[in-house]
Amino acid sequence: MMKTFNLNLISKYRNQLMGLAAIMIILCHIPQYGVKIPNIFSKILIYGNIGVDIFLFLSGLGCSYSLSKNPLLRKWYFKRFIRIFIPYALVQIPFWLYSYFTDSFDYKHALYIFSTVAFWTEHTGAWYVALLLPLYIITPILYYCLRNENNKYITIIFIAILIFICNFKIDNANGVYLEILKNLQWASVRVTSFIIGMSIAPYVKKNININPFLIILFSICIYFFTHHFIDENLFMWWILVLPIVIIYIYIYIRIIK
């Protein structure tokens, strides 16, 4: 393991990290779609879901970079939503065509799914897109908050609030209201990785060196301590994102050399 890790390597190998995240997400869905594999592999592959957190981490990093250039917010929002909706629409078109030619196409339902409202009310559709839309809306606010010289404390507060809200028991609510609250919790718990990505962006730009061994050891210890002594259901995958990124980059560099 390298003695020091330059955080700018995260930016340098951003595309490779996105490729890793995409592969992890594909693999984690294999057991869910009925592919017959040994049970032990199913248990291992499910951890590929952390690829979503890697994506959000890199997205937070990229958004912080773009906002640091002081763009017009109107243009910034336009670029973000174009990048979401054009690929999203292209993916939806084959399903719309299939439904249309099999006489099962429902315009209202298709619009309902495409708008992402269906996720918040029924847990149906592209939850990742449903999360990104409101997240990108508040991203400039998060950015200006994190620019504060005490940003590390603001980051800790943001994360603490998210963890509390996303693990608060809401079983006393009823009907659609309960479903919406649960979906808000289910999606919002991943925002922590996005905030960490935004927070670490200035240090990535400054080429700051860190001790990778301490980061990996600390993160793994916190993860296992939390799950074994506090709450085994507490969502803590976000704390493993940076260690996974460091290890992957280290392995990738060794391979290409």
mmCIF file of N, CA, C and O in Angstrom, residues 19-74:
data_model
loop_
_atom_site.group_PDB
_atom_site.id
_atom_site.type_symbol
_atom_site.label_atom_id
_atom_site.label_comp_id
_atom_site.label_asym_id
_atom_site.label_seq_id
_atom_site.Cartn_x
_atom_site.Cartn_y
_atom_site.Cartn_z
ATOM 1 N N GLY A 19 -16.624 3.646 -14.031
ATOM 2 C CA GLY A 19 -16.733 2.318 -14.636
ATOM 3 C C GLY A 19 -16.838 1.235 -13.574
ATOM 4 O O GLY A 19 -17.649 0.307 -13.687
ATOM 5 N N LEU A 20 -16.013 1.359 -12.528
ATOM 6 C CA LEU A 20 -16.079 0.419 -11.416
ATOM 7 C C LEU A 20 -17.463 0.440 -10.772
ATOM 8 O O LEU A 20 -18.056 -0.618 -10.521
ATOM 9 N N ALA A 21 -17.987 1.640 -10.528
ATOM 10 C CA ALA A 21 -19.303 1.782 -9.887
ATOM 11 C C ALA A 21 -20.386 1.140 -10.747
ATOM 12 O O ALA A 21 -21.288 0.460 -10.229
ATOM 13 N N ALA A 22 -20.322 1.352 -12.065
ATOM 14 C CA ALA A 22 -21.327 0.785 -12.964
ATOM 15 C C ALA A 22 -21.296 -0.746 -12.925
ATOM 16 O O ALA A 22 -22.346 -1.396 -12.865
ATOM 17 N N ILE A 23 -20.091 -1.317 -12.947
ATOM 18 C CA ILE A 23 -19.960 -2.781 -12.890
ATOM 19 C C ILE A 23 -20.511 -3.315 -11.574
ATOM 20 O O ILE A 23 -21.216 -4.336 -11.540
ATOM 21 N N MET A 24 -20.206 -2.632 -10.471
ATOM 22 C CA MET A 24 -20.682 -3.065 -9.159
ATOM 23 C C MET A 24 -22.212 -3.055 -9.092
ATOM 24 O O MET A 24 -22.828 -3.978 -8.548
ATOM 25 N N ILE A 25 -22.823 -2.027 -9.667
ATOM 26 C CA ILE A 25 -24.286 -1.918 -9.646
ATOM 27 C C ILE A 25 -24.924 -3.027 -10.481
ATOM 28 O O ILE A 25 -25.925 -3.631 -10.080
ATOM 29 N N ILE A 26 -24.343 -3.302 -11.649
ATOM 30 C CA ILE A 26 -24.853 -4.385 -12.502
ATOM 31 C C ILE A 26 -24.763 -5.723 -11.765
ATOM 32 O O ILE A 26 -25.723 -6.501 -11.746
ATOM 33 N N LEU A 27 -23.623 -5.984 -11.153
ATOM 34 C CA LEU A 27 -23.420 -7.252 -10.454
ATOM 35 C C LEU A 27 -24.369 -7.416 -9.269
ATOM 36 O O LEU A 27 -24.880 -8.508 -9.022
ATOM 37 N N CYS A 28 -24.628 -6.325 -8.541
ATOM 38 C CA CYS A 28 -25.476 -6.445 -7.351
ATOM 39 C C CYS A 28 -26.929 -6.745 -7.718
ATOM 40 O O CYS A 28 -27.692 -7.246 -6.893
ATOM 41 N N HIS A 29 -27.316 -6.446 -8.973
ATOM 42 C CA HIS A 29 -28.691 -6.699 -9.395
ATOM 43 C C HIS A 29 -28.878 -8.104 -9.976
ATOM 44 O O HIS A 29 -30.009 -8.506 -10.247
ATOM 45 N N ILE A 30 -27.777 -8.826 -10.175
ATOM 46 C CA ILE A 30 -27.879 -10.168 -10.752
ATOM 47 C C ILE A 30 -28.799 -11.082 -9.941
ATOM 48 O O ILE A 30 -29.713 -11.696 -10.495
ATOM 49 N N PRO A 31 -28.629 -11.183 -8.605
ATOM 50 C CA PRO A 31 -29.519 -12.072 -7.838
ATOM 51 C C PRO A 31 -30.980 -11.608 -7.842
ATOM 52 O O PRO A 31 -31.893 -12.438 -7.803
ATOM 53 N N GLN A 32 -31.209 -10.295 -7.920
ATOM 54 C CA GLN A 32 -32.562 -9.751 -7.861
ATOM 55 C C GLN A 32 -33.387 -10.084 -9.098
ATOM 56 O O GLN A 32 -34.609 -10.081 -9.049
ATOM 57 N N TYR A 33 -32.704 -10.352 -10.228
ATOM 58 C CA TYR A 33 -33.426 -10.617 -11.472
ATOM 59 C C TYR A 33 -33.465 -12.096 -11.830
ATOM 60 O O TYR A 33 -33.623 -12.457 -12.993
ATOM 61 N N GLY A 34 -33.307 -12.932 -10.813
ATOM 62 C CA GLY A 34 -33.560 -14.356 -11.001
ATOM 63 C C GLY A 34 -32.447 -15.166 -11.610
ATOM 64 O O GLY A 34 -32.657 -16.323 -11.988
ATOM 65 N N VAL A 35 -31.246 -14.589 -11.720
ATOM 66 C CA VAL A 35 -30.121 -15.355 -12.251
ATOM 67 C C VAL A 35 -29.691 -16.376 -11.198
ATOM 68 O O VAL A 35 -29.472 -16.034 -10.037
ATOM 69 N N LYS A 36 -29.595 -17.630 -11.600
ATOM 70 C CA LYS A 36 -29.258 -18.697 -10.674
ATOM 71 C C LYS A 36 -27.751 -18.742 -10.428
ATOM 72 O O LYS A 36 -26.969 -19.089 -11.318
ATOM 73 N N ILE A 37 -27.358 -18.364 -9.220
ATOM 74 C CA ILE A 37 -25.954 -18.424 -8.822
ATOM 75 C C ILE A 37 -25.884 -18.960 -7.394
ATOM 76 O O ILE A 37 -26.878 -18.894 -6.664
ATOM 77 N N PRO A 38 -24.732 -19.507 -6.983
ATOM 78 C CA PRO A 38 -24.608 -20.009 -5.611
ATOM 79 C C PRO A 38 -24.957 -18.931 -4.583
ATOM 80 O O PRO A 38 -24.678 -17.750 -4.803
ATOM 81 N N ASN A 39 -25.532 -19.347 -3.489
ATOM 82 C CA ASN A 39 -25.998 -18.420 -2.463
ATOM 83 C C ASN A 39 -24.887 -17.539 -1.919
ATOM 84 O O ASN A 39 -25.097 -16.350 -1.657
ATOM 85 N N ILE A 40 -23.698 -18.102 -1.791
ATOM 86 C CA ILE A 40 -22.589 -17.321 -1.253
ATOM 87 C C ILE A 40 -22.230 -16.150 -2.173
ATOM 88 O O ILE A 40 -21.892 -15.056 -1.717
ATOM 89 N N PHE A 41 -22.354 -16.369 -3.504
ATOM 90 C CA PHE A 41 -22.074 -15.290 -4.446
ATOM 91 C C PHE A 41 -23.156 -14.215 -4.386
ATOM 92 O O PHE A 41 -22.876 -13.026 -4.540
ATOM 93 N N SER A 42 -24.395 -14.643 -4.148
ATOM 94 C CA SER A 42 -25.490 -13.680 -4.010
ATOM 95 C C SER A 42 -25.243 -12.744 -2.834
ATOM 96 O O SER A 42 -25.480 -11.536 -2.914
ATOM 97 N N LYS A 43 -24.750 -13.315 -1.730
ATOM 98 C CA LYS A 43 -24.480 -12.517 -0.538
ATOM 99 C C LYS A 43 -23.325 -11.541 -0.760
ATOM 100 O O LYS A 43 -23.315 -10.444 -0.199
ATOM 101 N N ILE A 44 -22.372 -11.950 -1.588
ATOM 102 C CA ILE A 44 -21.229 -11.086 -1.874
ATOM 103 C C ILE A 44 -21.623 -9.976 -2.852
ATOM 104 O O ILE A 44 -21.307 -8.802 -2.649
ATOM 105 N N LEU A 45 -22.346 -10.357 -3.913
ATOM 106 C CA LEU A 45 -22.685 -9.405 -4.962
ATOM 107 C C LEU A 45 -23.593 -8.281 -4.482
ATOM 108 O O LEU A 45 -23.564 -7.178 -5.031
ATOM 109 N N ILE A 46 -24.396 -8.540 -3.449
ATOM 110 C CA ILE A 46 -25.315 -7.522 -2.965
ATOM 111 C C ILE A 46 -24.573 -6.282 -2.490
ATOM 112 O O ILE A 46 -25.086 -5.163 -2.515
ATOM 113 N N TYR A 47 -23.305 -6.476 -2.076
ATOM 114 C CA TYR A 47 -22.506 -5.339 -1.618
ATOM 115 C C TYR A 47 -22.081 -4.429 -2.769
ATOM 116 O O TYR A 47 -21.569 -3.333 -2.534
ATOM 117 N N GLY A 48 -22.314 -4.877 -3.991
ATOM 118 C CA GLY A 48 -22.032 -4.025 -5.136
ATOM 119 C C GLY A 48 -22.923 -2.801 -5.180
ATOM 120 O O GLY A 48 -22.655 -1.851 -5.928
ATOM 121 N N ASN A 49 -23.951 -2.798 -4.347
ATOM 122 C CA ASN A 49 -24.852 -1.650 -4.273
ATOM 123 C C ASN A 49 -24.133 -0.381 -3.840
ATOM 124 O O ASN A 49 -24.609 0.729 -4.075
ATOM 125 N N ILE A 50 -22.970 -0.540 -3.236
ATOM 126 C CA ILE A 50 -22.194 0.631 -2.819
ATOM 127 C C ILE A 50 -21.699 1.414 -4.037
ATOM 128 O O ILE A 50 -21.240 2.548 -3.916
ATOM 129 N N GLY A 51 -21.813 0.808 -5.225
ATOM 130 C CA GLY A 51 -21.478 1.531 -6.451
ATOM 131 C C GLY A 51 -22.316 2.784 -6.609
ATOM 132 O O GLY A 51 -21.850 3.794 -7.154
ATOM 133 N N VAL A 52 -23.559 2.765 -6.112
ATOM 134 C CA VAL A 52 -24.422 3.951 -6.145
ATOM 135 C C VAL A 52 -23.799 5.073 -5.328
ATOM 136 O O VAL A 52 -23.790 6.241 -5.732
ATOM 137 N N ASP A 53 -23.260 4.720 -4.163
ATOM 138 C CA ASP A 53 -22.634 5.722 -3.297
ATOM 139 C C ASP A 53 -21.357 6.277 -3.917
ATOM 140 O O ASP A 53 -21.036 7.456 -3.731
ATOM 141 N N ILE A 54 -20.648 5.429 -4.664
ATOM 142 C CA ILE A 54 -19.456 5.912 -5.366
ATOM 143 C C ILE A 54 -19.869 6.914 -6.438
ATOM 144 O O ILE A 54 -19.234 7.967 -6.610
ATOM 145 N N PHE A 55 -20.935 6.609 -7.176
ATOM 146 C CA PHE A 55 -21.454 7.538 -8.179
ATOM 147 C C PHE A 55 -21.825 8.870 -7.540
ATOM 148 O O PHE A 55 -21.495 9.947 -8.055
ATOM 149 N N LEU A 56 -22.543 8.826 -6.421
ATOM 150 C CA LEU A 56 -22.979 10.055 -5.748
ATOM 151 C C LEU A 56 -21.777 10.834 -5.209
ATOM 152 O O LEU A 56 -21.755 12.070 -5.256
ATOM 153 N N PHE A 57 -20.800 10.126 -4.687
ATOM 154 C CA PHE A 57 -19.573 10.758 -4.215
ATOM 155 C C PHE A 57 -18.890 11.521 -5.350
ATOM 156 O O PHE A 57 -18.512 12.695 -5.202
ATOM 157 N N LEU A 58 -18.745 10.875 -6.510
ATOM 158 C CA LEU A 58 -18.109 11.503 -7.667
ATOM 159 C C LEU A 58 -18.966 12.631 -8.226
ATOM 160 O O LEU A 58 -18.441 13.642 -8.705
ATOM 161 N N SER A 59 -20.286 12.468 -8.150
ATOM 162 C CA SER A 59 -21.198 13.520 -8.616
ATOM 163 C C SER A 59 -21.066 14.763 -7.742
ATOM 164 O O SER A 59 -21.044 15.891 -8.247
ATOM 165 N N GLY A 60 -20.976 14.562 -6.423
ATOM 166 C CA GLY A 60 -20.783 15.698 -5.518
ATOM 167 C C GLY A 60 -19.472 16.402 -5.797
ATOM 168 O O GLY A 60 -19.392 17.642 -5.780
ATOM 169 N N LEU A 61 -18.432 15.625 -6.089
ATOM 170 C CA LEU A 61 -17.126 16.173 -6.434
ATOM 171 C C LEU A 61 -17.227 17.018 -7.702
ATOM 172 O O LEU A 61 -16.740 18.156 -7.755
ATOM 173 N N GLY A 62 -17.880 16.462 -8.737
ATOM 174 C CA GLY A 62 -18.018 17.168 -10.008
ATOM 175 C C GLY A 62 -18.858 18.432 -9.897
ATOM 176 O O GLY A 62 -18.525 19.461 -10.496
ATOM 177 N N CYS A 63 -19.943 18.369 -9.127
ATOM 178 C CA CYS A 63 -20.805 19.542 -8.950
ATOM 179 C C CYS A 63 -20.062 20.662 -8.233
ATOM 180 O O CYS A 63 -20.217 21.840 -8.570
ATOM 181 N N SER A 64 -19.243 20.299 -7.257
ATOM 182 C CA SER A 64 -18.458 21.304 -6.540
ATOM 183 C C SER A 64 -17.461 21.969 -7.482
ATOM 184 O O SER A 64 -17.265 23.198 -7.446
ATOM 185 N N TYR A 65 -16.838 21.168 -8.346
ATOM 186 C CA TYR A 65 -15.901 21.711 -9.334
ATOM 187 C C TYR A 65 -16.599 22.728 -10.242
ATOM 188 O O TYR A 65 -16.104 23.826 -10.464
ATOM 189 N N SER A 66 -17.751 22.334 -10.773
ATOM 190 C CA SER A 66 -18.448 23.194 -11.733
ATOM 191 C C SER A 66 -18.942 24.475 -11.073
ATOM 192 O O SER A 66 -18.903 25.552 -11.675
ATOM 193 N N LEU A 67 -19.390 24.390 -9.818
ATOM 194 C CA LEU A 67 -19.870 25.589 -9.119
ATOM 195 C C LEU A 67 -18.716 26.501 -8.711
ATOM 196 O O LEU A 67 -18.913 27.711 -8.549
ATOM 197 N N SER A 68 -17.523 25.937 -8.550
ATOM 198 C CA SER A 68 -16.369 26.759 -8.176
ATOM 199 C C SER A 68 -15.956 27.705 -9.297
ATOM 200 O O SER A 68 -15.218 28.668 -9.076
ATOM 201 N N LYS A 69 -16.435 27.428 -10.517
ATOM 202 C CA LYS A 69 -16.133 28.290 -11.658
ATOM 203 C C LYS A 69 -17.091 29.475 -11.745
ATOM 204 O O LYS A 69 -17.042 30.250 -12.702
ATOM 205 N N ASN A 70 -17.962 29.595 -10.733
ATOM 206 C CA ASN A 70 -18.938 30.693 -10.640
ATOM 207 C C ASN A 70 -19.799 30.850 -11.898
ATOM 208 O O ASN A 70 -19.889 31.933 -12.482
ATOM 209 N N PRO A 71 -20.442 29.787 -12.344
ATOM 210 C CA PRO A 71 -21.305 29.890 -13.527
ATOM 211 C C PRO A 71 -22.635 30.553 -13.160
ATOM 212 O O PRO A 71 -22.975 30.672 -11.977
ATOM 213 N N LEU A 72 -23.358 30.999 -14.174
ATOM 214 C CA LEU A 72 -24.721 31.461 -13.921
ATOM 215 C C LEU A 72 -25.547 30.259 -13.481
ATOM 216 O O LEU A 72 -25.516 29.210 -14.131
ATOM 217 N N LEU A 73 -26.263 30.418 -12.383
ATOM 218 C CA LEU A 73 -27.004 29.279 -11.852
ATOM 219 C C LEU A 73 -28.019 28.757 -12.858
ATOM 220 O O LEU A 73 -28.291 27.565 -12.915
ATOM 221 N N ARG A 74 -28.590 29.673 -13.642
ATOM 222 C CA ARG A 74 -29.565 29.251 -14.650
ATOM 223 C C ARG A 74 -28.920 28.272 -15.625
ATOM 224 O O ARG A 74 -29.493 27.232 -15.938
#
